[in-house]
Amino acid sequence: FQTTWEPQMLCAAACARLCAATTSALRAGTVRRGLVTFSIVPAPGAAAVPARAAEGTSLLQAAKDSGVNTIPDLCGGCLSCGLCHVLIDKEHFEKLPPPSPQETEELSCVKYRTPQSRLACGLNLTTAAEGMTVTVPKYDE
């Protein structure tokens, strides 16, 4: 008996286990993180939405938790589709941790990337993100 698994399914399962473990650790008080406050512009020309999330949270998850659902994430936030492309304001871009090799590889496939492009699932919030503005660009289908 053999089961065929799609890569997204395996990745989603791994992400779910990691999320559950992190949530459990946070509830148990074994992980302490500060909060990062920033803004998300859900579409070009839209009003900025204030957001706040714990350090270490992915920008993608923080956006969802803040009610911003305009960032596509076909892979479930596992750095394998490149659809969660966002733009970081110039002031904060250089202060953020650099993209991982996997994020850099996925970004190379983004059609409309700019020097301030990042993938929302690949950027974990740090205190360097305090006050930043993230814009979800227009997607041409």
mmCIF file of C-alpha atoms in Angstrom:
data_model
loop_
_atom_site.group_PDB
_atom_site.id
_atom_site.type_symbol
_atom_site.label_atom_id
_atom_site.label_comp_id
_atom_site.label_asym_id
_atom_site.label_seq_id
_atom_site.Cartn_x
_atom_site.Cartn_y
_atom_site.Cartn_z
ATOM 1 C CA PHE A 1 0.000 0.000 0.000
ATOM 2 C CA GLN A 2 1.456 3.326 -1.063
ATOM 3 C CA THR A 3 0.178 6.848 -0.511
ATOM 4 C CA THR A 4 1.152 9.756 -2.687
ATOM 5 C CA TRP A 5 1.795 12.969 -0.753
ATOM 6 C CA GLU A 6 1.939 16.367 -2.335
ATOM 7 C CA PRO A 7 4.911 18.457 -1.103
ATOM 8 C CA GLN A 8 2.489 21.162 0.126
ATOM 9 C CA MET A 9 0.707 18.591 2.310
ATOM 10 C CA LEU A 10 3.951 17.460 3.927
ATOM 11 C CA CYS A 11 5.050 21.043 4.452
ATOM 12 C CA ALA A 12 1.676 22.051 5.900
ATOM 13 C CA ALA A 13 1.823 19.134 8.348
ATOM 14 C CA ALA A 14 5.336 20.114 9.455
ATOM 15 C CA CYS A 15 4.282 23.769 9.836
ATOM 16 C CA ALA A 16 1.242 22.721 11.885
ATOM 17 C CA ARG A 17 3.441 20.656 14.249
ATOM 18 C CA LEU A 18 5.893 23.525 14.679
ATOM 19 C CA CYS A 19 3.070 26.013 15.285
ATOM 20 C CA ALA A 20 1.477 23.710 17.883
ATOM 21 C CA ALA A 21 4.807 23.244 19.676
ATOM 22 C CA THR A 22 5.484 26.982 19.715
ATOM 23 C CA THR A 23 1.978 27.798 20.944
ATOM 24 C CA SER A 24 2.342 25.205 23.685
ATOM 25 C CA ALA A 25 5.690 26.671 24.767
ATOM 26 C CA LEU A 26 4.267 30.192 24.817
ATOM 27 C CA ARG A 27 1.305 29.095 26.938
ATOM 28 C CA ALA A 28 3.613 27.250 29.318
ATOM 29 C CA GLY A 29 5.718 30.394 29.696
ATOM 30 C CA THR A 30 8.926 28.710 28.541
ATOM 31 C CA VAL A 31 9.323 31.132 25.629
ATOM 32 C CA ARG A 32 9.141 34.854 26.250
ATOM 33 C CA ARG A 33 8.934 37.306 23.400
ATOM 34 C CA GLY A 34 8.338 41.008 23.035
ATOM 35 C CA LEU A 35 5.664 42.493 20.822
ATOM 36 C CA VAL A 36 6.442 44.205 17.533
ATOM 37 C CA THR A 37 4.106 46.917 16.234
ATOM 38 C CA PHE A 38 3.963 47.704 12.510
ATOM 39 C CA SER A 39 1.515 48.569 9.708
ATOM 40 C CA ILE A 40 0.281 46.618 6.711
ATOM 41 C CA VAL A 41 -1.117 48.272 3.591
ATOM 42 C CA PRO A 42 -3.341 45.438 2.272
ATOM 43 C CA ALA A 43 -3.404 46.769 -1.314
ATOM 44 C CA PRO A 44 -1.851 49.730 -3.145
ATOM 45 C CA GLY A 45 -3.759 52.882 -2.218
ATOM 46 C CA ALA A 46 -5.544 51.248 0.738
ATOM 47 C CA ALA A 47 -5.357 52.558 4.285
ATOM 48 C CA ALA A 48 -2.696 51.033 6.508
ATOM 49 C CA VAL A 49 -3.852 48.449 9.046
ATOM 50 C CA PRO A 50 -2.097 48.551 12.412
ATOM 51 C CA ALA A 51 -0.644 45.200 13.421
ATOM 52 C CA ARG A 52 1.093 43.743 16.451
ATOM 53 C CA ALA A 53 2.673 40.341 16.898
ATOM 54 C CA ALA A 54 5.190 38.512 19.054
ATOM 55 C CA GLU A 55 8.825 38.499 18.016
ATOM 56 C CA GLY A 56 9.559 35.369 16.001
ATOM 57 C CA THR A 57 6.114 35.310 14.371
ATOM 58 C CA SER A 58 6.215 35.193 10.587
ATOM 59 C CA LEU A 59 4.996 38.329 8.857
ATOM 60 C CA LEU A 60 2.472 36.159 7.001
ATOM 61 C CA GLN A 61 0.941 34.854 10.236
ATOM 62 C CA ALA A 62 1.008 38.314 11.829
ATOM 63 C CA ALA A 63 -0.882 39.719 8.830
ATOM 64 C CA LYS A 64 -3.525 36.998 9.072
ATOM 65 C CA ASP A 65 -3.845 37.504 12.827
ATOM 66 C CA SER A 66 -4.388 41.230 12.151
ATOM 67 C CA GLY A 67 -7.210 40.520 9.708
ATOM 68 C CA VAL A 68 -5.208 41.171 6.541
ATOM 69 C CA ASN A 69 -6.091 38.348 4.171
ATOM 70 C CA THR A 70 -4.787 39.812 0.926
ATOM 71 C CA ILE A 71 -1.434 37.998 0.997
ATOM 72 C CA PRO A 72 -1.698 34.781 -1.027
ATOM 73 C CA ASP A 73 0.031 31.717 0.413
ATOM 74 C CA LEU A 74 -0.581 28.647 -1.715
ATOM 75 C CA CYS A 75 2.143 26.684 0.099
ATOM 76 C CA GLY A 76 0.776 27.474 3.554
ATOM 77 C CA GLY A 77 3.753 29.594 4.526
ATOM 78 C CA CYS A 78 6.535 27.101 3.815
ATOM 79 C CA LEU A 79 8.709 29.164 1.436
ATOM 80 C CA SER A 80 7.851 27.099 -1.605
ATOM 81 C CA CYS A 81 5.494 29.166 -3.777
ATOM 82 C CA GLY A 82 6.724 32.781 -3.714
ATOM 83 C CA LEU A 83 3.175 34.171 -3.721
ATOM 84 C CA CYS A 84 3.412 35.955 -0.361
ATOM 85 C CA HIS A 85 5.567 38.681 -1.904
ATOM 86 C CA VAL A 86 5.413 41.957 0.028
ATOM 87 C CA LEU A 87 7.284 45.254 -0.038
ATOM 88 C CA ILE A 88 9.056 46.584 3.061
ATOM 89 C CA ASP A 89 9.540 50.322 3.526
ATOM 90 C CA LYS A 90 13.069 51.478 2.694
ATOM 91 C CA GLU A 91 13.787 52.731 6.214
ATOM 92 C CA HIS A 92 13.314 49.281 7.749
ATOM 93 C CA PHE A 93 14.400 46.977 4.936
ATOM 94 C CA GLU A 94 18.133 47.174 5.701
ATOM 95 C CA LYS A 95 17.527 46.752 9.440
ATOM 96 C CA LEU A 96 15.761 43.402 9.028
ATOM 97 C CA PRO A 97 17.517 40.049 9.121
ATOM 98 C CA PRO A 98 18.620 39.052 5.609
ATOM 99 C CA PRO A 99 16.534 36.540 3.670
ATOM 100 C CA SER A 100 17.498 32.898 4.006
ATOM 101 C CA PRO A 101 18.977 31.134 0.967
ATOM 102 C CA GLN A 102 15.599 29.457 0.406
ATOM 103 C CA GLU A 103 13.756 32.787 0.509
ATOM 104 C CA THR A 104 16.322 34.335 -1.830
ATOM 105 C CA GLU A 105 15.796 31.462 -4.272
ATOM 106 C CA GLU A 106 12.003 31.871 -4.178
ATOM 107 C CA LEU A 107 12.311 35.655 -4.546
ATOM 108 C CA SER A 108 14.325 35.156 -7.731
ATOM 109 C CA CYS A 109 11.137 33.773 -9.309
ATOM 110 C CA VAL A 110 8.924 36.709 -8.287
ATOM 111 C CA LYS A 111 8.001 38.574 -11.451
ATOM 112 C CA TYR A 112 7.578 42.066 -9.973
ATOM 113 C CA ARG A 113 10.190 42.058 -7.228
ATOM 114 C CA THR A 114 11.867 45.268 -6.143
ATOM 115 C CA PRO A 115 14.916 45.978 -3.974
ATOM 116 C CA GLN A 116 12.544 46.022 -0.959
ATOM 117 C CA SER A 117 10.839 42.695 -1.754
ATOM 118 C CA ARG A 118 10.509 39.948 0.838
ATOM 119 C CA LEU A 119 8.330 36.889 1.259
ATOM 120 C CA ALA A 120 5.938 37.298 4.182
ATOM 121 C CA CYS A 121 6.383 33.667 5.227
ATOM 122 C CA GLY A 122 10.178 33.998 5.244
ATOM 123 C CA LEU A 123 10.386 37.075 7.427
ATOM 124 C CA ASN A 124 10.140 36.412 11.151
ATOM 125 C CA LEU A 125 9.500 39.580 13.103
ATOM 126 C CA THR A 126 12.248 41.038 15.272
ATOM 127 C CA THR A 127 12.529 44.330 17.140
ATOM 128 C CA ALA A 128 14.079 45.719 13.916
ATOM 129 C CA ALA A 129 10.565 45.579 12.400
ATOM 130 C CA GLU A 130 9.164 47.974 15.015
ATOM 131 C CA GLY A 131 7.303 50.746 13.163
ATOM 132 C CA MET A 132 7.815 49.315 9.676
ATOM 133 C CA THR A 133 5.233 49.547 6.918
ATOM 134 C CA VAL A 134 4.573 46.518 4.732
ATOM 135 C CA THR A 135 2.697 46.863 1.435
ATOM 136 C CA VAL A 136 0.966 44.033 -0.377
ATOM 137 C CA PRO A 137 1.615 44.785 -4.058
ATOM 138 C CA LYS A 138 -0.924 44.520 -6.846
ATOM 139 C CA TYR A 139 -0.800 41.121 -8.501
ATOM 140 C CA ASP A 140 -1.266 40.837 -12.237
ATOM 141 C CA GLU A 141 -2.850 37.512 -13.038
#
